[in-house]
Short mmCIF file of C-alpha atoms in Angstrom, two decimals:
data_model
loop_
_atom_site.label_atom_id
_atom_site.label_comp_id
_atom_site.label_asym_id
_atom_site.label_seq_id
_atom_site.Cartn_x
_atom_site.Cartn_y
_atom_site.Cartn_z
CA UNK A 1 -0.07 0.00 0.03
CA UNK A 2 2.95 2.29 -0.59
CA UNK A 3 0.94 4.48 -2.88
CA UNK A 4 -2.06 4.79 -0.61
CA UNK A 5 -3.41 8.40 0.19
CA UNK A 6 -6.78 8.72 1.23
CA UNK A 7 -8.01 5.19 1.07
CA UNK A 8 -9.42 4.03 4.31
CA UNK A 9 -10.20 0.64 6.07
CA UNK A 10 -7.97 -1.38 3.71
CA UNK A 11 -6.10 -4.52 4.91
CA UNK A 12 -3.05 -5.59 3.11
CA UNK A 13 -0.86 -8.75 4.00
CA UNK A 14 2.00 -9.62 1.66
CA UNK A 15 4.69 -7.79 -0.30
CA UNK A 16 3.14 -5.32 -2.63
CA UNK A 17 -0.34 -6.22 -1.66
CA UNK A 18 -2.64 -3.34 -2.68
CA UNK A 19 0.56 -1.72 -3.95
CA UNK A 20 -1.13 0.68 -6.46
CA UNK A 21 -4.03 1.72 -4.21
CA UNK A 22 -4.65 5.35 -3.82
CA UNK A 23 -8.15 6.05 -2.71
CA UNK A 24 -9.78 2.75 -2.71
CA UNK A 25 -11.61 1.86 0.64
CA UNK A 26 -12.50 -1.23 2.51
CA UNK A 27 -10.36 -3.60 0.58
CA UNK A 28 -8.79 -6.81 1.86
CA UNK A 29 -5.81 -8.32 0.08
CA UNK A 30 -3.69 -11.32 1.34
CA UNK A 31 -0.89 -12.66 -0.56
CA UNK A 32 2.32 -11.09 -2.34
CA UNK A 33 1.25 -8.74 -5.06
CA UNK A 34 -2.47 -9.44 -4.27
CA UNK A 35 -4.72 -6.84 -6.08
CA UNK A 36 -1.34 -5.15 -7.00
CA UNK A 37 -3.03 -2.88 -9.77
CA UNK A 38 -6.08 -1.60 -8.02
CA UNK A 39 -6.10 2.18 -7.80
CA UNK A 40 -9.54 3.25 -6.45
CA UNK A 41 -11.69 0.21 -6.35
CA UNK A 42 -13.43 -0.54 -3.06
CA UNK A 43 -15.02 -3.37 -1.09
CA UNK A 44 -12.74 -6.01 -2.78
CA UNK A 45 -11.65 -9.35 -1.03
CA UNK A 46 -8.47 -10.85 -2.68
CA UNK A 47 -6.67 -13.92 -1.40
CA UNK A 48 -3.63 -15.54 -3.13
CA UNK A 49 -0.39 -14.92 -4.69
CA UNK A 50 -0.74 -12.31 -7.36
CA UNK A 51 -4.57 -12.68 -7.29
CA UNK A 52 -6.50 -9.93 -8.99
CA UNK A 53 -3.56 -8.79 -10.93
CA UNK A 54 -4.19 -6.18 -13.72
CA UNK A 55 -7.74 -5.60 -12.32
CA UNK A 56 -9.50 -2.47 -11.48
CA UNK A 57 -12.91 -2.45 -9.90
CA UNK A 58 -15.16 -2.81 -6.75
CA UNK A 59 -17.07 -5.41 -4.87
CA UNK A 60 -15.01 -8.31 -6.36
CA UNK A 61 -13.89 -11.48 -4.57
CA UNK A 62 -10.96 -13.45 -5.94
CA UNK A 63 -9.52 -16.60 -4.20
CA UNK A 64 -6.58 -18.59 -5.35
CA UNK A 65 -3.01 -17.80 -6.80
CA UNK A 66 -3.34 -15.67 -9.93
CA UNK A 67 -7.06 -15.84 -9.66
CA UNK A 68 -8.94 -12.95 -11.41
CA UNK A 69 -10.11 -11.69 -14.78
CA UNK A 70 -8.06 -13.26 -17.51
CA UNK A 71 -6.01 -10.73 -19.35
CA UNK A 72 -6.94 -8.04 -16.72
CA UNK A 73 -9.20 -5.05 -17.15
CA UNK A 74 -12.08 -3.29 -15.43
CA UNK A 75 -14.47 -5.65 -13.55
CA UNK A 76 -16.97 -5.21 -10.73
CA UNK A 77 -19.42 -7.36 -8.64
CA UNK A 78 -17.72 -10.70 -9.67
CA UNK A 79 -16.55 -13.74 -7.88
CA UNK A 80 -13.70 -15.77 -9.28
CA UNK A 81 -12.11 -18.84 -7.67
CA UNK A 82 -8.90 -20.23 -9.14
CA UNK A 83 -7.07 -19.65 -12.30
CA UNK A 84 -8.74 -21.20 -15.17
CA UNK A 85 -5.56 -21.74 -16.91
CA UNK A 86 -4.29 -23.75 -13.99
CA UNK A 87 -7.15 -25.22 -12.01
CA UNK A 88 -8.77 -28.24 -13.92
CA UNK A 89 -11.03 -29.82 -11.42
CA UNK A 90 -13.45 -28.48 -8.85
CA UNK A 91 -14.95 -30.02 -5.80
CA UNK A 92 -17.37 -28.28 -3.41
CA UNK A 93 -18.57 -29.78 -0.21
CA UNK A 94 -22.30 -29.33 0.88
CA UNK A 95 -23.80 -29.65 -2.47
CA UNK A 96 -24.18 -33.35 -3.33
CA UNK A 97 -27.20 -34.74 -1.36
CA UNK A 98 -28.50 -31.19 -0.36
CA UNK A 99 -31.90 -30.54 -1.59
CA UNK A 100 -33.63 -27.24 -2.50
CA UNK A 101 -37.32 -27.76 -3.60
CA UNK A 102 -37.72 -24.51 -5.32
CA UNK A 103 -34.33 -24.56 -7.04
CA UNK A 104 -33.41 -24.24 -10.72
CA UNK A 105 -30.53 -25.97 -12.60
CA UNK A 106 -27.24 -24.27 -12.71
CA UNK A 107 -25.38 -24.13 -16.06
CA UNK A 108 -21.83 -23.33 -16.70
CA UNK A 109 -20.45 -21.78 -20.10
CA UNK A 110 -17.12 -22.29 -21.83
CA UNK A 111 -15.33 -19.70 -19.71
CA UNK A 112 -16.40 -21.23 -16.33
CA UNK A 113 -19.13 -18.59 -15.55
CA UNK A 114 -21.98 -20.15 -13.47
CA UNK A 115 -25.56 -19.09 -13.78
CA UNK A 116 -29.23 -20.01 -14.28
CA UNK A 117 -31.30 -19.90 -17.44
CA UNK A 118 -34.20 -17.58 -16.70
CA UNK A 119 -37.52 -18.28 -18.36
CA UNK A 120 -39.33 -15.09 -17.64
CA UNK A 121 -40.75 -12.98 -20.52
CA UNK A 122 -38.84 -9.82 -19.32
CA UNK A 123 -35.57 -11.51 -20.13
CA UNK A 124 -36.43 -12.38 -23.85
CA UNK A 125 -36.92 -10.96 -27.21
CA UNK A 126 -38.17 -12.20 -30.57
CA UNK A 127 -40.56 -14.63 -29.19
CA UNK A 128 -42.29 -16.74 -31.85
CA UNK A 129 -43.85 -20.15 -31.96
CA UNK A 130 -41.23 -23.08 -32.41
CA UNK A 131 -43.37 -24.62 -35.31
CA UNK A 132 -41.31 -26.83 -37.53
CA UNK A 133 -37.86 -25.80 -35.86
CA UNK A 134 -38.09 -28.86 -33.59
CA UNK A 135 -38.36 -31.36 -36.38
CA UNK A 136 -34.68 -31.44 -36.40
CA UNK A 137 -34.88 -33.91 -33.63
CA UNK A 138 -35.85 -36.68 -36.12
CA UNK A 139 -32.29 -36.33 -37.52
CA UNK A 140 -30.51 -36.83 -34.19
CA UNK A 141 -28.98 -40.24 -33.32
CA UNK A 142 -29.28 -41.23 -29.67
CA UNK A 143 -26.45 -43.48 -28.38
CA UNK A 144 -25.24 -45.35 -25.35
CA UNK A 145 -21.58 -44.91 -24.38
CA UNK A 146 -19.03 -44.74 -21.65
CA UNK A 147 -16.73 -41.80 -20.79
CA UNK A 148 -12.86 -42.32 -21.13
CA UNK A 149 -11.22 -43.71 -18.06
CA UNK A 150 -9.51 -40.41 -17.33
CA UNK A 151 -13.05 -38.84 -16.94
CA UNK A 152 -14.83 -41.80 -15.37
CA UNK A 153 -12.78 -44.53 -13.97
CA UNK A 154 -15.79 -46.63 -13.27
CA UNK A 155 -16.97 -46.60 -16.81
CA UNK A 156 -20.64 -46.11 -15.97
CA UNK A 157 -23.06 -46.68 -18.88
CA UNK A 158 -24.29 -43.22 -20.35
CA UNK A 159 -27.18 -42.45 -22.72
CA UNK A 160 -27.31 -39.31 -24.82
CA UNK A 161 -25.97 -37.64 -28.00
CA UNK A 162 -22.62 -37.04 -29.53
CA UNK A 163 -22.13 -33.23 -29.77
CA UNK A 164 -20.32 -33.20 -33.08
CA UNK A 165 -23.28 -35.11 -34.71
CA UNK A 166 -25.72 -32.67 -33.29
CA UNK A 167 -23.71 -29.83 -34.58
CA UNK A 168 -24.20 -31.03 -38.05
CA UNK A 169 -27.88 -31.18 -37.52
CA UNK A 170 -28.30 -27.80 -35.72
CA UNK A 171 -25.29 -25.74 -34.43
CA UNK A 172 -27.54 -23.99 -32.04
CA UNK A 173 -27.90 -27.16 -30.02
CA UNK A 174 -24.34 -27.40 -28.87
CA UNK A 175 -22.23 -25.50 -26.36
CA UNK A 176 -18.56 -24.64 -26.93
CA UNK A 177 -15.63 -24.31 -24.68
CA UNK A 178 -13.24 -21.22 -24.39
CA UNK A 179 -11.34 -22.33 -27.54
CA UNK A 180 -14.70 -22.44 -29.65
CA UNK A 181 -14.49 -26.12 -29.80
CA UNK A 182 -17.68 -28.23 -29.54
CA UNK A 183 -18.04 -29.38 -25.84
CA UNK A 184 -21.54 -30.37 -25.12
CA UNK A 185 -25.08 -30.78 -26.22
CA UNK A 186 -27.65 -28.19 -24.80
CA UNK A 187 -30.12 -30.79 -23.54
CA UNK A 188 -32.45 -27.97 -22.11
CA UNK A 189 -33.05 -26.92 -25.71
CA UNK A 190 -33.40 -30.49 -26.97
CA UNK A 191 -36.11 -31.03 -24.14
CA UNK A 192 -38.01 -27.92 -25.34
CA UNK A 193 -38.08 -29.25 -28.69
CA UNK A 194 -39.30 -32.58 -27.51
CA UNK A 195 -41.98 -30.76 -25.79
CA UNK A 196 -42.99 -28.78 -28.90
CA UNK A 197 -43.12 -32.31 -30.88
CA UNK A 198 -45.23 -33.96 -28.26
CA UNK A 199 -47.74 -31.09 -28.23
CA UNK A 200 -47.92 -31.20 -32.09
CA UNK A 201 -48.44 -34.97 -31.94
CA UNK A 202 -51.03 -34.44 -29.14
CA UNK A 203 -52.90 -32.00 -31.29
CA UNK A 204 -52.94 -34.42 -34.17
CA UNK A 205 -54.22 -37.25 -32.02
CA UNK A 206 -56.98 -34.94 -30.47
CA UNK A 207 -57.98 -33.89 -34.10
CA UNK A 208 -58.05 -37.55 -35.14
CA UNK A 209 -60.12 -38.41 -32.04
CA UNK A 210 -62.71 -35.68 -32.91
CA UNK A 211 -62.96 -36.72 -36.52
CA UNK A 212 -63.50 -40.45 -35.28
CA UNK A 213 -66.17 -39.13 -32.97
CA UNK A 214 -67.95 -37.25 -35.63
CA UNK A 215 -67.69 -40.33 -37.78
CA UNK A 216 -69.12 -42.47 -35.11
CA UNK A 217 -72.12 -39.87 -34.59
CA UNK A 218 -72.58 -39.98 -38.38
CA UNK A 219 -72.53 -43.83 -38.50
CA UNK A 220 -74.94 -44.02 -35.51
CA UNK A 221 -77.33 -41.74 -37.23
CA UNK A 222 -77.08 -43.63 -40.48
CA UNK A 223 -77.68 -46.81 -38.55
CA UNK A 224 -80.73 -45.20 -36.91
CA UNK A 225 -82.13 -44.25 -40.25
CA UNK A 226 -81.42 -47.73 -41.69
CA UNK A 227 -83.36 -49.21 -38.86
CA UNK A 228 -86.30 -46.87 -39.51
CA UNK A 229 -86.23 -47.36 -42.99
CA UNK A 230 -86.23 -51.34 -42.49
CA UNK A 231 -89.16 -51.01 -40.03
CA UNK A 232 -90.96 -48.94 -42.59
CA UNK A 233 -90.24 -51.40 -45.27
CA UNK A 234 -91.40 -54.21 -43.06
CA UNK A 235 -94.76 -52.19 -42.20
CA UNK A 236 -95.28 -51.65 -46.03
CA UNK A 237 -94.85 -55.45 -46.77
CA UNK A 238 -97.27 -56.45 -44.02
CA UNK A 239 -99.79 -53.92 -45.59
CA UNK A 240 -99.29 -55.28 -49.03
CA UNK A 241 -99.79 -58.87 -47.55
CA UNK A 242 -103.17 -57.70 -46.00
CA UNK A 243 -104.30 -56.00 -49.31
CA UNK A 244 -103.32 -59.10 -51.27
CA UNK A 245 -105.38 -61.26 -48.80
CA UNK A 246 -108.39 -59.10 -49.07
CA UNK A 247 -108.15 -59.10 -52.76
CA UNK A 248 -108.18 -62.88 -52.68
CA UNK A 249 -111.36 -62.88 -50.70
CA UNK A 250 -113.35 -60.60 -53.08
CA UNK A 251 -112.02 -62.17 -56.28
CA UNK A 252 -115.04 -63.66 -58.43
CA UNK A 253 -115.17 -67.32 -58.66
CA UNK A 254 -114.85 -68.26 -62.51
CA UNK A 255 -117.87 -70.04 -63.99
CA UNK A 256 -117.51 -73.01 -66.34
CA UNK A 257 -119.78 -73.13 -69.38
CA UNK A 258 -120.72 -76.52 -70.69
CA UNK A 259 -120.52 -77.05 -74.30
CA UNK A 260 -123.15 -79.21 -75.88
#
């Protein structure tokens, strides 16, 4: 803190920690050269050798050697743990087995940023029906597989899709890493497409059901009409038989004339 002038309530532990701070306040930096380049940022907590280097901003939390904004720059209101170029795996206790009934899935992008995927209308633009866009699902090829041993030593059977194959069908259904290489399938988008196809199929079934019900009603009406016509024909046949019988009773008996 050799350059500090009016900054107050700062805590620096380590050689060159908060070295460039002039008027930033309420910062805590622990570790040699921790938050070395901050000038007037305040309320930062930085722990680790050279953590937060080349960064200027406020309300940041950086933990781990060289943790911070890659390449440096201005940043505020951000938490970063570890250097993404060094740290390759992450284990956090208290998550596995813990339940939150009202929670939402947490996603991670190719840079390691964590977040949720909001569904509220206030976050969206260009909203329109999915329509036939979901028909790309019929070109996908579900597979079974096992991850390589360096990823999953137990070789647990997995079920899903191959991201490179999905990319050929629709590039919007894959996620990429920091090097822009295909990394994963956006299954949340696939699920939305599955719902759209299910609803389309459901509407088709409902239409077919309605058509069948109309046909059944028509058939029932026709059967009723046929029964009525049959009954009428039978009644007419009975009347004809009665008339025929009456005619037989009144028909004159033919007389025979004897020739002599």
